[in-house]
Coordinates of C-alpha atoms and ligand atoms in Angstrom, one line a residue:
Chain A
X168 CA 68.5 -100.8 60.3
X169 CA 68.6 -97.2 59.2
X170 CA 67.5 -97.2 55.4
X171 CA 64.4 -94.9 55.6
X172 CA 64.6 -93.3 52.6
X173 CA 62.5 -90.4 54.6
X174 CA 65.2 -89.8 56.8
X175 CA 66.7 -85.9 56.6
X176 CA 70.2 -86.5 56.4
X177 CA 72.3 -84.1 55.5
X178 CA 75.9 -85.1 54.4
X179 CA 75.2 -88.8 53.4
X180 CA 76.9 -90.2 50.8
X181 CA 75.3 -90.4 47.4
X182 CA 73.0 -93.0 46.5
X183 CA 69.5 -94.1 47.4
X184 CA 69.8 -94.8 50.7
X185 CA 73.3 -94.4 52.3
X186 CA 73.6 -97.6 53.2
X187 CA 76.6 -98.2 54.5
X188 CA 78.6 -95.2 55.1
X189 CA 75.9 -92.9 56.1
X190 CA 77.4 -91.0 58.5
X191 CA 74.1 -90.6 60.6
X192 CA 72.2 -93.1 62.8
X193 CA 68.0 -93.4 62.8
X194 CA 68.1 -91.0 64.8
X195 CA 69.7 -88.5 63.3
X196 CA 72.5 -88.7 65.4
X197 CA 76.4 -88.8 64.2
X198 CA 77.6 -92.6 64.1
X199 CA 80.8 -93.7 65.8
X200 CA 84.0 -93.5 63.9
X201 CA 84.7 -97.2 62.4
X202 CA 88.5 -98.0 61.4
X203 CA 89.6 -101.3 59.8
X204 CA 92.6 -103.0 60.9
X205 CA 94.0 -105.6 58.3
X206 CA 97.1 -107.3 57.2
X207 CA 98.8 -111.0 56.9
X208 CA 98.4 -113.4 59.2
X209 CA 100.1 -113.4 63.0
X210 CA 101.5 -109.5 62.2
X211 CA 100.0 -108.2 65.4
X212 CA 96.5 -107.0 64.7
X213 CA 95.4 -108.2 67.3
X214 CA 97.2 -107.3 69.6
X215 CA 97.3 -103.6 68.3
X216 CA 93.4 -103.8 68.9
X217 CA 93.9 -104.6 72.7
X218 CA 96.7 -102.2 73.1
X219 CA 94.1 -99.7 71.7
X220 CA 91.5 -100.8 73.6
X221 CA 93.4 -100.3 76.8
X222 CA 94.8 -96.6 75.6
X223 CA 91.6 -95.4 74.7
X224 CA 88.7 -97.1 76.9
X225 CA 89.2 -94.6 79.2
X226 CA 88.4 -91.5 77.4
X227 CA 86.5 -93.2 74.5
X228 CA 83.3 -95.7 74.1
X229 CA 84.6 -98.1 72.6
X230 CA 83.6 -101.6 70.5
X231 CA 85.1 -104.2 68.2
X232 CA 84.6 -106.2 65.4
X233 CA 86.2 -109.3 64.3
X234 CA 86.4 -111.2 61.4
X235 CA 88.1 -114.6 62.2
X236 CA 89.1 -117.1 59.5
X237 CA 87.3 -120.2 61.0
X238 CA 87.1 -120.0 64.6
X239 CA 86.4 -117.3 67.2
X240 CA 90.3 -117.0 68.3
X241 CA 90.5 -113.2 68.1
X242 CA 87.1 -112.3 69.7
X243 CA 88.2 -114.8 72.8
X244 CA 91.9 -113.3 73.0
X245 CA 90.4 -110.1 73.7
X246 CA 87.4 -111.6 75.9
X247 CA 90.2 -113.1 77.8
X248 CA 92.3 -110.0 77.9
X249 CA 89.6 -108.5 79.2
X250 CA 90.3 -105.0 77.3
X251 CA 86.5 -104.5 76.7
X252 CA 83.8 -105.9 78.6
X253 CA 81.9 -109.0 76.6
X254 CA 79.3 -107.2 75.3
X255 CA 81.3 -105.1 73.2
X256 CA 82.8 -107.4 71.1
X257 CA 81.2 -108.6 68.4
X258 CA 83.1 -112.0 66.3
X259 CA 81.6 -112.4 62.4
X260 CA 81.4 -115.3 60.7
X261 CA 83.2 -115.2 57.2
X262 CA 82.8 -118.6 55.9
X263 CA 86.6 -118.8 56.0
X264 CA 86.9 -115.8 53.4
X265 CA 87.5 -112.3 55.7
X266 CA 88.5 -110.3 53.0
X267 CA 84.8 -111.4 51.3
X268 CA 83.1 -109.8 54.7
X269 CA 85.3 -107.1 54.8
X270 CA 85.1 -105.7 51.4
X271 CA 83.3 -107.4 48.7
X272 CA 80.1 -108.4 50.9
X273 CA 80.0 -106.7 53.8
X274 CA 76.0 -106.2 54.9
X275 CA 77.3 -109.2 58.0
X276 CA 79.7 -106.2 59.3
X277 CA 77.6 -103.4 58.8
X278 CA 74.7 -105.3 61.2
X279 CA 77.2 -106.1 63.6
X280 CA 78.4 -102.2 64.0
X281 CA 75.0 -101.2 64.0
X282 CA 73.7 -103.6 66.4
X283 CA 76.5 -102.7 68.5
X284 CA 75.6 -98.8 68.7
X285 CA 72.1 -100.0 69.2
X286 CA 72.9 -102.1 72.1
X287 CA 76.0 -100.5 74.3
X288 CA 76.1 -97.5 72.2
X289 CA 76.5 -94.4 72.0
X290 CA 79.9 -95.2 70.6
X291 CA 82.6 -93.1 69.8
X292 CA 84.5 -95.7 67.7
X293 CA 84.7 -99.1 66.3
X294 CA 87.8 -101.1 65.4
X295 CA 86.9 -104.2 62.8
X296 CA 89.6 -106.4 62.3
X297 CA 90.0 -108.6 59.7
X298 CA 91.3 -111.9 60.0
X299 CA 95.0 -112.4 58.5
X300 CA 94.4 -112.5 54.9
X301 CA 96.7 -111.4 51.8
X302 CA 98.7 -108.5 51.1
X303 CA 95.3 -107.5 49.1
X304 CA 92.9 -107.5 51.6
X305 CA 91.3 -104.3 51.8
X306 CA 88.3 -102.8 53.9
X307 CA 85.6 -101.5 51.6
X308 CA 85.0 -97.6 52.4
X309 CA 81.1 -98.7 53.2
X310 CA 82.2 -100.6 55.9
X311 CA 85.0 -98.4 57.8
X312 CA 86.1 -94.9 57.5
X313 CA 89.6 -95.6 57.6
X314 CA 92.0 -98.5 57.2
X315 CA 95.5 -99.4 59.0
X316 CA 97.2 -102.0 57.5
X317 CA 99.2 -104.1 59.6
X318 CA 102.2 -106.0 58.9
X319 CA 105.7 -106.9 60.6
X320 CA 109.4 -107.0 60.5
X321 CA 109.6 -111.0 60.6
X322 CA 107.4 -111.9 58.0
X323 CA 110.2 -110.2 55.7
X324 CA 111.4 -107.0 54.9
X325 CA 110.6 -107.0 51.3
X326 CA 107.1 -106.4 52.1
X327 CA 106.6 -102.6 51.9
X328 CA 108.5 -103.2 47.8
X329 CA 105.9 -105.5 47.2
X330 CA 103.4 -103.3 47.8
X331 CA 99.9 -104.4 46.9
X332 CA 96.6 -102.8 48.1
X333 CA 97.2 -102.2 51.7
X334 CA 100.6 -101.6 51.6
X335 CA 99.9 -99.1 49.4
X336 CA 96.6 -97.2 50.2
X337 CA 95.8 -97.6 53.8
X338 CA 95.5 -94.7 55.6
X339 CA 97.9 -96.0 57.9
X340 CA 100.7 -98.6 57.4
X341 CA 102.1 -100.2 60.6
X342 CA 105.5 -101.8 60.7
X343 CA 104.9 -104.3 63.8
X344 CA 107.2 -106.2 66.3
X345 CA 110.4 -103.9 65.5
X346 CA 111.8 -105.6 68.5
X347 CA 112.3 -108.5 66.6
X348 CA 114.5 -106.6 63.6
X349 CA 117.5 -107.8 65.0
X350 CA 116.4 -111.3 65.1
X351 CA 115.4 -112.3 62.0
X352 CA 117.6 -110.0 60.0
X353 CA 114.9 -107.2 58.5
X354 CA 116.4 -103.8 57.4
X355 CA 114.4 -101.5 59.1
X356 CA 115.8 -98.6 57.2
X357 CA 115.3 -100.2 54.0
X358 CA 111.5 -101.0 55.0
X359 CA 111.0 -97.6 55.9
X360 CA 112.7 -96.5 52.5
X361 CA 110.5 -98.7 50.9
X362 CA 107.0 -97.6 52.7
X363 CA 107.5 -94.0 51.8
X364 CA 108.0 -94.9 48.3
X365 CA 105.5 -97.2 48.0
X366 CA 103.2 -95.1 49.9
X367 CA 103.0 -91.4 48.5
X368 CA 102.8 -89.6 51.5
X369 CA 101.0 -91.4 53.5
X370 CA 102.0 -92.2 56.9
X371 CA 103.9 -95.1 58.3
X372 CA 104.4 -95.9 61.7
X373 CA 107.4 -98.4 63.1
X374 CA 105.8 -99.5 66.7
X375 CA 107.2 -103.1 68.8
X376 CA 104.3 -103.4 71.5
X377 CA 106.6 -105.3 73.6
X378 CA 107.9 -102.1 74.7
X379 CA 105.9 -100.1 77.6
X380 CA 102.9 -97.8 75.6
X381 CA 104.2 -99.3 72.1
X382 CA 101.0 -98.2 70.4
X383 CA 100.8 -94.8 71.4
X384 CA 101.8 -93.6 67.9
X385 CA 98.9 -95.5 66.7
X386 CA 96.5 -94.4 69.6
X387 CA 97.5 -91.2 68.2
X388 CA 96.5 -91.1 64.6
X389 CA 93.4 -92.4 65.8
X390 CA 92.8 -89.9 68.3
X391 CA 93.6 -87.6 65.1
X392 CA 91.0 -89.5 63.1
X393 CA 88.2 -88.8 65.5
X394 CA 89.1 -85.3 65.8
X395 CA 88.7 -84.8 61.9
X396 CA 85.2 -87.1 62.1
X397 CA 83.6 -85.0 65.1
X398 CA 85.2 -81.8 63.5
Chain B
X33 CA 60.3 -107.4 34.0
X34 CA 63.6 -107.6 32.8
X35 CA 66.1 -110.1 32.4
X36 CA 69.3 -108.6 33.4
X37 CA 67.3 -107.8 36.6
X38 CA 67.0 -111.8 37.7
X39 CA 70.7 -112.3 36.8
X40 CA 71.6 -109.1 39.0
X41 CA 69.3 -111.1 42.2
X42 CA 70.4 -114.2 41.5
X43 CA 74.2 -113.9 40.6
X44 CA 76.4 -115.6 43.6
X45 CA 77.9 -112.3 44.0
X46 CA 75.0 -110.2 44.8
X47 CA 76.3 -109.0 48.5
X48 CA 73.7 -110.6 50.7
X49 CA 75.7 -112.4 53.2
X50 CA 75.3 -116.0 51.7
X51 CA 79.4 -117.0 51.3
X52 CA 79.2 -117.6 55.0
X53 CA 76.7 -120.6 54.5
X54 CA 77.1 -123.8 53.4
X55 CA 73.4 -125.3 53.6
X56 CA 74.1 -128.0 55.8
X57 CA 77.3 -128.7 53.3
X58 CA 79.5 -128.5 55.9
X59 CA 77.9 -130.7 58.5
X60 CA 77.4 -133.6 56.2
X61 CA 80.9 -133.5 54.7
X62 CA 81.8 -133.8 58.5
X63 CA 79.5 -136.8 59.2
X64 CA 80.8 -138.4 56.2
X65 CA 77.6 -137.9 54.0
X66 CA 79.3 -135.9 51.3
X67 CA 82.4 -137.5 50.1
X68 CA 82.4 -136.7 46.5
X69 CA 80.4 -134.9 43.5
X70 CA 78.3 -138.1 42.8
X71 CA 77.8 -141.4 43.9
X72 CA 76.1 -142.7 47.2
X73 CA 77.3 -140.1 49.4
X74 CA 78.0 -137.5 46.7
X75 CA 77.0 -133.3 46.3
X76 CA 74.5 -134.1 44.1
X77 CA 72.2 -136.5 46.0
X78 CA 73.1 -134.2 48.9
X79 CA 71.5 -131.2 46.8
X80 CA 68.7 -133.1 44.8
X81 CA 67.2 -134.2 49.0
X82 CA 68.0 -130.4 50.0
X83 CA 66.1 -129.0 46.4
X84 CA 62.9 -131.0 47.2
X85 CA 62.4 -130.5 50.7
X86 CA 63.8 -127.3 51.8
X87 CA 64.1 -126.0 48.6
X88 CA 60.9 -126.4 47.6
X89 CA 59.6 -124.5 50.8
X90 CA 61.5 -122.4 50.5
X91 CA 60.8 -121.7 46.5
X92 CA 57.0 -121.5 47.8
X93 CA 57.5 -118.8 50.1
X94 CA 59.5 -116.8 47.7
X95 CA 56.9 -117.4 45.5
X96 CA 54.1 -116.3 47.2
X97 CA 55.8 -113.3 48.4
X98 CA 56.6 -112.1 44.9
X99 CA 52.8 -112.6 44.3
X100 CA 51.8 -110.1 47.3
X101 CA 50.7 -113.1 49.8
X102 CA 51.0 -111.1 53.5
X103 CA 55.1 -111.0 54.0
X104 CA 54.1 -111.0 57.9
X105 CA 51.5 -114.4 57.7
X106 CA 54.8 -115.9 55.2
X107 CA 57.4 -115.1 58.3
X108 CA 54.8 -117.1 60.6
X109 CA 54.8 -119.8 58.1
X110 CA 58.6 -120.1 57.9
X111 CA 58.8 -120.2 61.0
X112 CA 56.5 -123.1 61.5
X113 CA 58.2 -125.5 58.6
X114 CA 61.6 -124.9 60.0
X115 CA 61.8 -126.8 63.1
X116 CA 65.9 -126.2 63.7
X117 CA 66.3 -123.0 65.9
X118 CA 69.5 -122.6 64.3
X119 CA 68.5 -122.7 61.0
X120 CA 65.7 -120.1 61.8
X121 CA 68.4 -117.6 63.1
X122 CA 70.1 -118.3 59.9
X123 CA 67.4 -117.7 58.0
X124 CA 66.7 -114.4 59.7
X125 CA 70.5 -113.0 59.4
X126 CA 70.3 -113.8 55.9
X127 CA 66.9 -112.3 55.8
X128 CA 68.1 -109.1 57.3
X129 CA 71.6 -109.4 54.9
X130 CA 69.2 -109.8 51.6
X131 CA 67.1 -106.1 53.0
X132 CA 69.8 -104.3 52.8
X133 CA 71.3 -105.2 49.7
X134 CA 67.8 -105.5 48.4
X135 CA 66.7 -102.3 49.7
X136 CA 70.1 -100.3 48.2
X137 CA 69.4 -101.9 44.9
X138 CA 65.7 -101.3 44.7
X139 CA 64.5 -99.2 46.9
X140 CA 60.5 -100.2 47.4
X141 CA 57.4 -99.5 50.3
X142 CA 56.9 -103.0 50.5
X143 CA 60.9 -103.7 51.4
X144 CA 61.1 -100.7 53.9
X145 CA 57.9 -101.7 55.7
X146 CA 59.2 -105.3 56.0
X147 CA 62.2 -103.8 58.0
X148 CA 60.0 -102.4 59.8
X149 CA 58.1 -104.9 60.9
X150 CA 61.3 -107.3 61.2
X151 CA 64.3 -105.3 62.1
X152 CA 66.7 -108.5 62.9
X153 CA 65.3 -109.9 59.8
X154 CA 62.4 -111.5 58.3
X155 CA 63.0 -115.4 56.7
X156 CA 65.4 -114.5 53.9
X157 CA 62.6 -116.5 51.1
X158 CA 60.1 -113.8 52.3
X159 CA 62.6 -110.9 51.6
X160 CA 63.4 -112.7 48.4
X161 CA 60.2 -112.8 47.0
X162 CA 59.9 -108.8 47.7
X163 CA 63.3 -108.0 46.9
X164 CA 62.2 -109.8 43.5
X165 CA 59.1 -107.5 43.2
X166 CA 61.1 -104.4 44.0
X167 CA 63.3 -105.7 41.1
X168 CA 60.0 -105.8 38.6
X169 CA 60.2 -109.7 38.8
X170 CA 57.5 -111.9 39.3
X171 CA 56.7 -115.4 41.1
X172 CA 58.7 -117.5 38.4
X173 CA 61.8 -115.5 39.3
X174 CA 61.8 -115.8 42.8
X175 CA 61.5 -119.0 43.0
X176 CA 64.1 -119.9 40.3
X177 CA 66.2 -117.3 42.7
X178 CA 65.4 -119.4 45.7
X179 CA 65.7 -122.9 44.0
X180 CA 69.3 -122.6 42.8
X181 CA 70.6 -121.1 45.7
X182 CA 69.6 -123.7 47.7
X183 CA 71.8 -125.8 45.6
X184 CA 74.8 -124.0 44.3
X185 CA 75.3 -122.4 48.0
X186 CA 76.5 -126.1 49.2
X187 CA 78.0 -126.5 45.8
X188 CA 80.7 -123.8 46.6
X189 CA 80.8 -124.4 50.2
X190 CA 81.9 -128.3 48.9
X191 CA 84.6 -126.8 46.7
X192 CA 86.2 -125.0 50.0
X193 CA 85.6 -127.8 52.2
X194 CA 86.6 -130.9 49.8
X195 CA 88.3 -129.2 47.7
X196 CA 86.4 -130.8 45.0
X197 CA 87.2 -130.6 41.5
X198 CA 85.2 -127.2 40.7
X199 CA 84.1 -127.8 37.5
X200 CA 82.9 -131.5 39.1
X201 CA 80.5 -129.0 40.8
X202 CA 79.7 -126.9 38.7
X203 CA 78.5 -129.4 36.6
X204 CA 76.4 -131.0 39.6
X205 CA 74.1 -128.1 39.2
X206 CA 73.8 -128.1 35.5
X207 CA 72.9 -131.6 35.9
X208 CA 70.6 -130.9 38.4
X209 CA 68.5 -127.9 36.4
X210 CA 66.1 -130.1 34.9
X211 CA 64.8 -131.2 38.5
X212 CA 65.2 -127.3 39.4
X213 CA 62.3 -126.5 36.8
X214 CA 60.2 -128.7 37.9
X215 CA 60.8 -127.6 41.7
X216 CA 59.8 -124.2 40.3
X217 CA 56.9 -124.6 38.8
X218 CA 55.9 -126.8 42.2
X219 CA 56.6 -123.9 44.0
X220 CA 55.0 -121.2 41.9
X221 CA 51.5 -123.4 42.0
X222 CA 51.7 -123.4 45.4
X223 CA 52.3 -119.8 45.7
X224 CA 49.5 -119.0 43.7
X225 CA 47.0 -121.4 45.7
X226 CA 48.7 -119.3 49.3
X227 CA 47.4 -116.1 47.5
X228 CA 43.6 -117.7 47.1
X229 CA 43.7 -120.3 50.2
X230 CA 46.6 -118.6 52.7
X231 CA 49.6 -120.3 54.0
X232 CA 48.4 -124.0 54.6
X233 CA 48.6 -124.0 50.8
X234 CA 52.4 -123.3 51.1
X235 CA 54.7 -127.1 51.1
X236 CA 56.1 -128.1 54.4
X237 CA 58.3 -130.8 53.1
X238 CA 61.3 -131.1 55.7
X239 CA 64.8 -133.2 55.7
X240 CA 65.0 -134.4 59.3
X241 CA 68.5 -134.8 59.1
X242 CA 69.7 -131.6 57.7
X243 CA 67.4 -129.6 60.6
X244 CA 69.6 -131.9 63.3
X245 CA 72.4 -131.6 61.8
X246 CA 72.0 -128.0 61.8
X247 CA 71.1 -128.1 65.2
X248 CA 74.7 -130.0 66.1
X249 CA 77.2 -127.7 63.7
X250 CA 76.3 -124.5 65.3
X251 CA 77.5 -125.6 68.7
X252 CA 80.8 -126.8 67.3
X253 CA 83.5 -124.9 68.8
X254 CA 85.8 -124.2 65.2
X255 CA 83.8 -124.2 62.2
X256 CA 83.8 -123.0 58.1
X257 CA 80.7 -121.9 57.9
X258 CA 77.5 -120.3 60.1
X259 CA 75.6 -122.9 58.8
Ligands
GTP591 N1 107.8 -109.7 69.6 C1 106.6 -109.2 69.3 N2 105.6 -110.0 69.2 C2 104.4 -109.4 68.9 C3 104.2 -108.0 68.8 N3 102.9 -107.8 68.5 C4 102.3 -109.0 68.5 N4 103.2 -110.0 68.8 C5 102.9 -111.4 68.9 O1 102.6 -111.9 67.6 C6 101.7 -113.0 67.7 C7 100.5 -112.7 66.7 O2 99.8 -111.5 67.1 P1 98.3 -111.3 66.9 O3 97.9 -110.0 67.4 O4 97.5 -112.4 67.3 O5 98.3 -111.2 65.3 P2 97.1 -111.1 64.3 O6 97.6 -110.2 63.2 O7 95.9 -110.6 65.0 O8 96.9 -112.6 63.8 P3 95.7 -113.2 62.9 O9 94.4 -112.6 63.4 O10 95.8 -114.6 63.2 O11 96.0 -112.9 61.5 C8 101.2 -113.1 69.1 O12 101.9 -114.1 69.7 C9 101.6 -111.7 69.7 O13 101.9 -111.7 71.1 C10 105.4 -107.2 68.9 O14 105.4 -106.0 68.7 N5 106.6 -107.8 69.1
MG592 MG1 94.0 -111.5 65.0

């Protein structure tokens, strides 16, 4: 815990304390970078995580956060995948209500992250994922510095009209599993028509990680996040 | 002290970590021992055992906490009337989830030195009772704090898990407020007498079953709830 209300910091965010998104640690140094990765159910976060984990273990340090509906599936898919060793993956319990832990009460997160820094740290960034929620499921900005929302081409291309919270305002929107477009019959012109007007300027990536370095767009952006954090 | 304060502390919203609980809720709808709001195997005998046993300890510590009994001696004494090693971990996540909401909402001395002293949490009655100090409330507060969460956390958790009717629930704990006040005061006498006569004074009423219970839903492999 980091709430000294002694502590010099010097950019923290207003308030008493800086709770949450302080940007420093006890000790005065910088925290690691923490990104949210959300969306509906089965879209791919998952899966984007490892992918990420296995682009950027190499160069960064690395943990992740996840928020599972009911059981520990996600944690163990990536304990299995071995993308991180096990001590770097943290699973929360969200009494079956991720989008509770992830925005609305989120002190279960913040000790995770921070017991994570304390423990394999220093980190250079944490991804959280949620578990797959609805199409309002948003991070709250005291848990993650930035937010990709995740959804795909077969859970219908009317999505990006919908619109809705994540859609909409996540820093990043991610159109997953383009390889399937074909299959189930999803416009991928019309979704990326759709993004950029739901979306006003903000960016949106198209990725299939079935295909060799599918997330490297994504490992991008995130490389371009840290760069504007360490700055 | 002010009103609006205690509604702030005690609203089921205030971000402290406890939707992810279920107060043994989930365990006994498993085993069958919840099946309904009322009857034999209904939410509100399942809350009116919880409210005198671990409720009322519960209530006792928040009690004396709020009073300015030793917050370190209270931990000890949680410790010792919780015999469920699960349910003391849960206490002490939800301890350490209550300091930091507690701490950003009223920052206090007494709070900070607490993390301190417990930085993966103190038992979440102890923080309570401070976080109620911090707050400008007294004994009476805490405890009411303590008291009703201890009932309408299963409450909601039996809503998800049942999907019980929820005003069937919700009127489970109005039923149940008259047996809340007098839990209360219990509680607040026997903070007072910790203050003179130190923690033996506290209750150490304890519901075998929910600490076993406890004990066998956190080693289930797919659950609801942590606890
Ligand atoms: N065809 C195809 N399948 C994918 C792609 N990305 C992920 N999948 C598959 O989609 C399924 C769901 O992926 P996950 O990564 O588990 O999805 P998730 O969003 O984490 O799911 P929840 O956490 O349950 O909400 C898995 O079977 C993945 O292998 C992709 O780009 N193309
Ligand atoms: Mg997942």
């Amino acid at each position: 815990m980091h709430l000294d209300h002694t502590h010099p910091h010097t950019d923290r965010h207003d308030g008493p304390s800086g709770v949450s998104a302080d940007a420093h640690r006890p000790d005065g140094t910088r925290r690691a970078l923490r990104i949210g990765l959300g969306g509906p159910v089965g879209s791919g976060k998952t899966a984007t995580v490892a992918a990420l984990c296995r682009a950027l273990r190499a160069e960064l340090s690395l943990a992740v956060v996840t928020n599972d509906i009911y059981t520990r599936e996600d944690a163990d898919f990536l304990l299995r995948e071995a993308v991180l060793p096990a001590e770097r993956i943290t699973a929360v319990e969200t009494g079956a209500c991720p989008h509770t832990a992830i925005r609305d009460d989120i002190s279960a997160n913040l000790e995770a992250v921070e017991d994570l820094e304390d423990e394999v740290g220093p980190l250079d960034l944490v991804l959280v994922e949620s578990g797959g929620d609805n199409l309002t499921a948003t991070f709250s900005r005291g848990l993650v510095d930035a937010q990709i929302f995740v959804i795909d081409v077969a859970g219908g291309d009317d999505i990006p009209r919908k619109g809705g919270p994540g859609v909409t305002t996540a820093d990043l929107l991610v159109v997953n599993k383009t390889d399937l477009a074909p299959h189930v019959g999803s416009d991928l012109a019309r979704m990326a028509a759709d993004a950029k007007a739901q979306r006003a300027g903000l960016p949106v990536v198209f990725q299939s990680l079935r295909s060799e370095d599918g997330v490297s767009a994504v490992a991008a952006w995130v490389r371009g996040q840290l760069a504007a954090w360490t700055a | 002290m002010t009103r609006a304060a205690l509604l702030v502390l005690a609203d089921g919203r205030f971000p402290a970590g406890g939707h992810a609980h279920s107060g043994g809720a989930e365990a006994a709808v498993k085993a069958g021992r919840i099946t309904g709001a009322s009857g034999a195997a209904g939410l509100e005998e399942f809350c009116q055992g919880r409210l005198h046993t671990a409720g009322l300890v519960s209530a006792g510590l928040a009690a004396a906490a709020a009073l300015g009994a030793d917050p370190v001696e209270l931990d000890g004494a949680a410790d010792a009337r919780t015999p469920s090693a699960a349910l003391r971990v849960a206490a002490r996540k939800l301890g350490r989830q209550l300091m930091r909401a507690a701490r950003a909402t009223w920052p206090s001395g007494e709070l900070d030195a607490l993390a301190r002293e417990f930085p993966k949490g103190a038992h979440q009655p102890v923080v309570l009772g401070l976080a109620a100090r911090a707050a400008g409330l007294g004994a009476e507060d805490a405890a009411y704090c303590s008291v009703y969460e201890c009932v309408s956390g299963p409450a909601t958790a039996t809503v998800r898990l049942l999907s019980l009717d929820p005003f069937e629930a919700t009127g489970v704990l109005a039923r149940l407020a008259p047996e809340m006040d007098v839990v209360v005061r219990r509680a607040v006498e026997a903070g007072r007498r910790c203050v003179d006569e130190g923690v033996d004074a506290l209750p150490a009423g304890s519901a075998p079953l929910l600490e076993i219970s406890a004990e066998v839903h956190a080693g289930w492999p797919v659950r609801l709830f942590a606890s």
